Tab-separated table of C-alpha atoms in Angstrom:
chain	number	residue	atom	x	y	z
A	1	MET	CA	9.074	7.471	-12.681
A	2	ASN	CA	6.732	4.878	-11.186
A	3	LEU	CA	3.662	6.161	-9.389
A	4	SER	CA	2.311	3.603	-6.932
A	5	CYS	CA	-0.093	4.048	-4.086
A	6	GLU	CA	-1.472	2.144	-1.107
A	7	GLU	CA	-4.995	2.985	-0.027
A	8	ARG	CA	-7.417	1.894	2.660
A	9	PRO	CA	-11.123	2.507	3.288
A	10	SER	CA	-12.404	4.310	6.360
A	11	ASP	CA	-15.474	3.979	8.562
A	12	SER	CA	-15.629	7.767	8.957
A	13	PRO	CA	-18.676	9.324	7.235
A	14	TYR	CA	-16.381	12.164	6.128
A	15	ILE	CA	-13.547	10.147	4.546
A	16	GLU	CA	-13.580	8.511	1.113
A	17	ARG	CA	-10.165	6.878	1.549
A	18	VAL	CA	-6.766	7.268	3.171
A	19	TRP	CA	-3.696	6.753	0.978
A	20	ARG	CA	0.072	6.916	1.034
A	21	SER	CA	2.815	6.838	-1.554
A	22	GLN	CA	6.564	7.060	-1.870
A	23	ASN	CA	8.440	8.053	-4.996
A	24	GLU	CA	12.114	7.236	-5.487
A	25	TYR	CA	12.645	9.086	-8.767
A	26	SER	CA	11.545	12.490	-9.966
A	27	GLY	CA	9.447	12.980	-13.075
A	28	THR	CA	6.357	14.392	-14.715
A	29	PHE	CA	2.952	12.793	-14.924
A	30	ILE	CA	-0.620	13.600	-15.925
A	31	SER	CA	-2.802	14.747	-13.047
A	32	MET	CA	-6.243	13.404	-13.948
A	33	ALA	CA	-9.536	15.149	-13.235
A	34	GLU	CA	-10.862	14.345	-9.756
A	35	THR	CA	-14.144	15.036	-7.956
A	36	HIS	CA	-12.820	14.806	-4.387
A	37	TRP	CA	-10.773	17.297	-2.400
A	38	GLU	CA	-8.070	16.142	-0.041
A	39	MET	CA	-5.464	16.986	2.558
A	40	VAL	CA	-1.981	15.729	1.741
A	41	ILE	CA	1.163	15.594	3.860
A	42	THR	CA	4.399	15.751	1.878
A	43	ARG	CA	7.735	14.841	3.441
A	44	HIS	CA	10.698	15.839	1.306
A	45	ARG	CA	14.283	16.649	2.230
A	46	GLY	CA	13.542	16.965	5.924
A	47	LYS	CA	10.547	19.300	5.479
A	48	THR	CA	6.913	18.387	6.129
A	49	THR	CA	4.083	20.291	4.435
A	50	LEU	CA	0.310	19.931	4.682
A	51	THR	CA	-1.504	20.886	1.480
A	52	VAL	CA	-5.246	21.240	0.919
A	53	ARG	CA	-6.061	20.292	-2.673
A	54	GLY	CA	-9.331	20.863	-4.486
A	55	PRO	CA	-11.107	18.914	-7.237
A	56	GLU	CA	-9.712	19.047	-10.771
A	57	THR	CA	-11.894	19.586	-13.826
A	58	ARG	CA	-9.343	18.635	-16.492
A	59	ALA	CA	-6.109	16.743	-17.006
A	60	THR	CA	-2.930	18.794	-16.457
A	61	PRO	CA	0.806	18.044	-16.375
A	62	ALA	CA	2.329	17.766	-12.902
A	63	TYR	CA	5.719	17.080	-11.335
A	64	CYS	CA	6.747	14.758	-8.519
A	65	PRO	CA	10.127	15.206	-6.783
A	66	ALA	CA	12.448	12.314	-6.005
A	67	ASP	CA	12.551	10.725	-2.543
A	68	ALA	CA	9.220	12.238	-1.487
A	69	GLU	CA	6.673	10.609	0.801
A	70	PHE	CA	2.964	11.433	0.728
A	71	ILE	CA	0.037	10.672	3.049
A	72	GLY	CA	-3.429	11.806	2.017
A	73	ILE	CA	-6.996	11.956	3.268
A	74	GLN	CA	-9.507	12.082	0.435
A	75	PHE	CA	-12.842	13.423	1.652
A	76	LYS	CA	-16.332	12.410	0.618
A	77	GLU	CA	-18.036	14.751	-1.806
A	78	ASP	CA	-20.637	15.957	0.719
A	79	ALA	CA	-17.938	16.965	3.248
A	80	PHE	CA	-16.321	20.395	3.069
A	81	MET	CA	-14.498	23.049	5.082
A	82	PRO	CA	-16.442	26.341	5.100
A	83	SER	CA	-13.178	28.266	5.574
A	84	LEU	CA	-11.534	26.503	2.601
A	85	PRO	CA	-14.386	25.624	0.214
A	86	ALA	CA	-13.642	23.366	-2.731
A	87	GLY	CA	-14.390	26.146	-5.218
A	88	MET	CA	-11.489	28.155	-3.785
A	89	LEU	CA	-9.092	25.242	-4.348
A	90	MET	CA	-10.202	24.093	-7.800
A	91	ASP	CA	-7.766	23.038	-10.496
A	92	ARG	CA	-4.494	22.957	-8.573
A	93	ARG	CA	-5.012	26.180	-6.637
A	94	ASP	CA	-3.659	24.321	-3.630
A	95	VAL	CA	-3.217	25.892	-0.208
A	96	ASN	CA	-0.214	25.009	1.967
A	97	LEU	CA	-1.022	25.508	5.643
A	98	PRO	CA	1.707	27.327	7.609
A	99	GLU	CA	4.228	25.188	9.459
A	100	ALA	CA	4.130	25.549	13.272
A	101	SER	CA	7.002	23.136	14.011
A	102	HIS	CA	8.608	20.067	12.483
A	103	GLN	CA	5.629	18.076	13.767
A	104	SER	CA	2.700	20.484	13.433
A	105	PHE	CA	0.996	23.137	11.300
A	106	TRP	CA	-1.249	26.134	11.943
A	107	LEU	CA	-4.995	25.860	11.395
A	108	ASN	CA	-7.686	28.182	12.758
A	109	GLY	CA	-5.226	29.859	15.114
A	110	ALA	CA	-3.964	26.627	16.707
A	111	ALA	CA	-1.056	24.244	16.144
A	112	TRP	CA	-2.241	20.852	14.898
A	113	PRO	CA	-0.020	17.747	14.787
A	114	PHE	CA	0.410	16.169	11.390
A	115	PHE	CA	-1.792	13.108	10.928
A	116	ASP	CA	-0.440	9.773	9.735
A	117	TYR	CA	-1.788	6.828	7.759
A	118	GLU	CA	-3.151	5.081	10.846
A	119	ASN	CA	-4.703	7.987	12.799
A	120	ALA	CA	-6.375	9.972	10.003
A	121	GLU	CA	-9.810	9.354	11.551
A	122	CYS	CA	-8.770	10.980	14.846
A	123	PHE	CA	-7.570	14.031	12.955
A	124	VAL	CA	-10.862	14.285	11.033
A	125	GLU	CA	-12.898	13.838	14.246
A	126	ARG	CA	-11.144	16.888	15.687
A	127	LEU	CA	-11.926	18.890	12.538
A	128	VAL	CA	-15.590	17.982	12.991
A	129	ARG	CA	-15.627	18.771	16.742
A	130	GLU	CA	-14.203	22.201	16.090
A	131	GLU	CA	-16.739	22.745	13.268
A	132	LEU	CA	-14.035	23.138	10.657
A	133	LEU	CA	-15.461	20.231	8.640
A	134	VAL	CA	-19.156	19.747	7.902
A	135	CYS	CA	-21.378	17.579	5.713
A	136	ASP	CA	-24.317	18.646	3.571
A	137	SER	CA	-26.932	15.890	3.340
A	138	THR	CA	-28.377	17.570	0.249
A	139	VAL	CA	-25.257	16.622	-1.710
A	140	ASP	CA	-25.509	12.987	-0.664
A	141	ALA	CA	-29.185	12.915	-1.642
A	142	VAL	CA	-28.370	14.247	-5.115
A	143	LEU	CA	-25.559	11.717	-5.542
A	144	GLN	CA	-27.915	8.904	-4.512
A	145	ALA	CA	-30.585	10.209	-6.930
A	146	GLN	CA	-32.974	10.749	-4.029
A	147	PRO	CA	-35.598	13.515	-4.044
A	148	VAL	CA	-34.758	16.644	-2.065
A	149	LYS	CA	-37.885	18.117	-0.554
A	150	GLU	CA	-38.722	21.494	0.938
A	151	ILE	CA	-35.989	23.436	-0.878
A	152	SER	CA	-35.921	24.796	-4.412
A	153	LEU	CA	-33.903	23.338	-7.270
A	154	ARG	CA	-31.789	26.485	-7.336
A	155	THR	CA	-30.957	26.054	-3.650
A	156	VAL	CA	-30.034	22.415	-4.227
A	157	GLN	CA	-27.729	23.424	-7.088
A	158	ARG	CA	-26.134	26.186	-5.005
A	159	ARG	CA	-25.483	23.905	-2.059
A	160	PHE	CA	-24.074	21.179	-4.300
A	161	LEU	CA	-21.681	23.655	-5.901
A	162	GLN	CA	-20.691	25.099	-2.525
A	163	ALA	CA	-19.791	21.679	-1.093
A	164	THR	CA	-18.135	20.073	-4.120
A	165	GLY	CA	-16.922	22.984	-6.235
A	166	LEU	CA	-18.582	21.231	-9.198
A	167	THR	CA	-21.964	21.116	-10.859
A	168	HIS	CA	-23.679	17.736	-10.723
A	169	SER	CA	-23.212	17.344	-14.477
A	170	ALA	CA	-19.463	18.033	-14.318
A	171	LEU	CA	-19.039	15.640	-11.401
A	172	CYS	CA	-20.803	12.844	-13.302
A	173	GLN	CA	-18.693	13.390	-16.421
A	174	ILE	CA	-15.457	13.136	-14.418
A	175	LYS	CA	-16.641	10.018	-12.594
A	176	ARG	CA	-17.605	8.380	-15.860
A	177	ALA	CA	-14.187	9.128	-17.381
A	178	ARG	CA	-12.387	7.698	-14.350
A	179	TYR	CA	-14.567	4.587	-14.516
A	180	ALA	CA	-13.777	4.210	-18.219
A	181	ILE	CA	-10.053	4.387	-17.469
A	182	SER	CA	-10.430	1.688	-14.817
A	183	LEU	CA	-12.241	-0.572	-17.303
A	184	LEU	CA	-9.520	-0.144	-19.904
A	185	LYS	CA	-6.795	-0.842	-17.352
A	186	ASP	CA	-8.656	-4.004	-16.327
A	187	GLY	CA	-8.440	-5.261	-19.903
A	188	VAL	CA	-11.923	-4.335	-21.151
A	189	SER	CA	-11.906	-3.551	-24.868
A	190	ILE	CA	-12.503	-0.016	-26.097
A	191	LEU	CA	-15.890	-0.859	-27.617
A	192	ASP	CA	-17.044	-2.659	-24.464
A	193	THR	CA	-15.837	0.308	-22.387
A	194	VAL	CA	-17.965	2.618	-24.534
A	195	ALA	CA	-21.030	0.503	-23.719
A	196	GLN	CA	-20.316	-0.148	-20.031
A	197	ALA	CA	-19.445	3.473	-19.215
A	198	GLY	CA	-22.432	4.842	-21.139
A	199	TYR	CA	-20.732	6.765	-23.955
A	200	ALA	CA	-22.514	7.367	-27.250
A	201	ASP	CA	-19.653	6.023	-29.357
A	202	GLN	CA	-15.868	5.677	-29.460
A	203	PRO	CA	-15.199	9.333	-30.470
A	204	HIS	CA	-17.292	10.425	-27.465
A	205	LEU	CA	-15.134	8.247	-25.196
A	206	THR	CA	-11.932	9.575	-26.750
A	207	ARG	CA	-12.932	13.230	-26.303
A	208	SER	CA	-13.885	12.618	-22.685
A	209	LEU	CA	-10.679	10.783	-21.796
A	210	MET	CA	-8.500	13.399	-23.483
A	211	ARG	CA	-10.184	16.209	-21.580
A	212	TYR	CA	-10.394	14.619	-18.153
A	213	MET	CA	-7.630	11.996	-18.168
A	214	GLY	CA	-5.132	13.390	-20.684
A	215	HIS	CA	-4.955	10.153	-22.703
A	216	THR	CA	-6.741	8.544	-25.609
A	217	PRO	CA	-8.121	5.029	-25.045
A	218	GLY	CA	-5.236	3.658	-27.107
A	219	GLN	CA	-2.681	5.454	-24.923
A	220	VAL	CA	-4.297	4.025	-21.796
A	221	LEU	CA	-3.916	0.523	-23.236
A	222	GLY	CA	-0.393	1.249	-24.501
A	223	GLU	CA	2.537	3.263	-23.198
A	224	GLY	CA	1.057	6.622	-22.340
A	225	LYS	CA	2.553	9.038	-19.815
A	226	PRO	CA	2.297	8.123	-16.110
A	227	MET	CA	-0.988	9.238	-14.573
A	228	SER	CA	-2.034	10.222	-11.071
A	229	PHE	CA	-3.610	7.636	-8.799
A	230	LEU	CA	-6.783	6.085	-10.139
A	231	PHE	CA	-7.774	4.479	-6.823
A	232	LYS	CA	-10.546	1.896	-6.702
A	233	THR	CA	-13.196	3.192	-9.068
A	234	PRO	CA	-16.812	2.018	-8.615
A	235	PRO	CA	-19.129	1.459	-11.592
A	236	PHE	CA	-20.637	4.658	-12.918
C-alpha cells in the first residue's frame, strides 16, 4: 500500500491542519504516536462515517481498506470537546458518531452535515458557537513556555491533561520523536538527528523511535513498514 496525504494550514485558532487522502489498495501500516486529536470522515463502499480520534501514546499496527477516501480536521492541542475529551479517546479508542443520513451525522441531538476539505472552518465555527469546542489558554501558555499566574501548578497540570489527554512530558517526547523521523526522512544522518532532536545518544534515539514511531532509525532510512502521515513537523 502507498499512504499519501494532502494537507493545508488553516487560519482558525482551533485547527492545526486539514488533510485528505485516498487509498487504492488495502494493507497494514504503523500508526505513529500523535499529540493531536482529530475528526475524520471516511467514505468507503458507499458509506460515510465520521470518527473522533484521540492522541496516541505509542506506535501500533493499523489497517487501511482499499478504495477508501478520508478527510480530516486535526485540532490544536489547546482545543477540546468537553463532551468527548481527549483522555476518553486515547490510543485508538475512537468514537464513530451515529449516521443521520447519507449526508449527515448526529451530534448533541442534532443532524450535522459532513464537512469537506474546503469548508472545515465553517464546521468548526459552528462547533464553537454551540459551545461543543473550547480552548484552554493555559495549555497554550505551557506549550509556549510562558508563566501561568494565579493558579497552582497542580491546576495547570490538571487542565493540560484534561485538554490534551497527555502530560506535558509525554507530549514533548512524542513531538521530539516525530521531529526526529522528519529529519531522517529529509536525509539527515542518524548522528546529526541525535544532536538536532536533543537525544542523549543513538540508543536513546532508537528506543524513542521504536516506542513512538514503531521503527528504528535504520528502518526509517531503509525499507520499513508504511507509517501513518507525518505531516509537516516543526523543529522541536
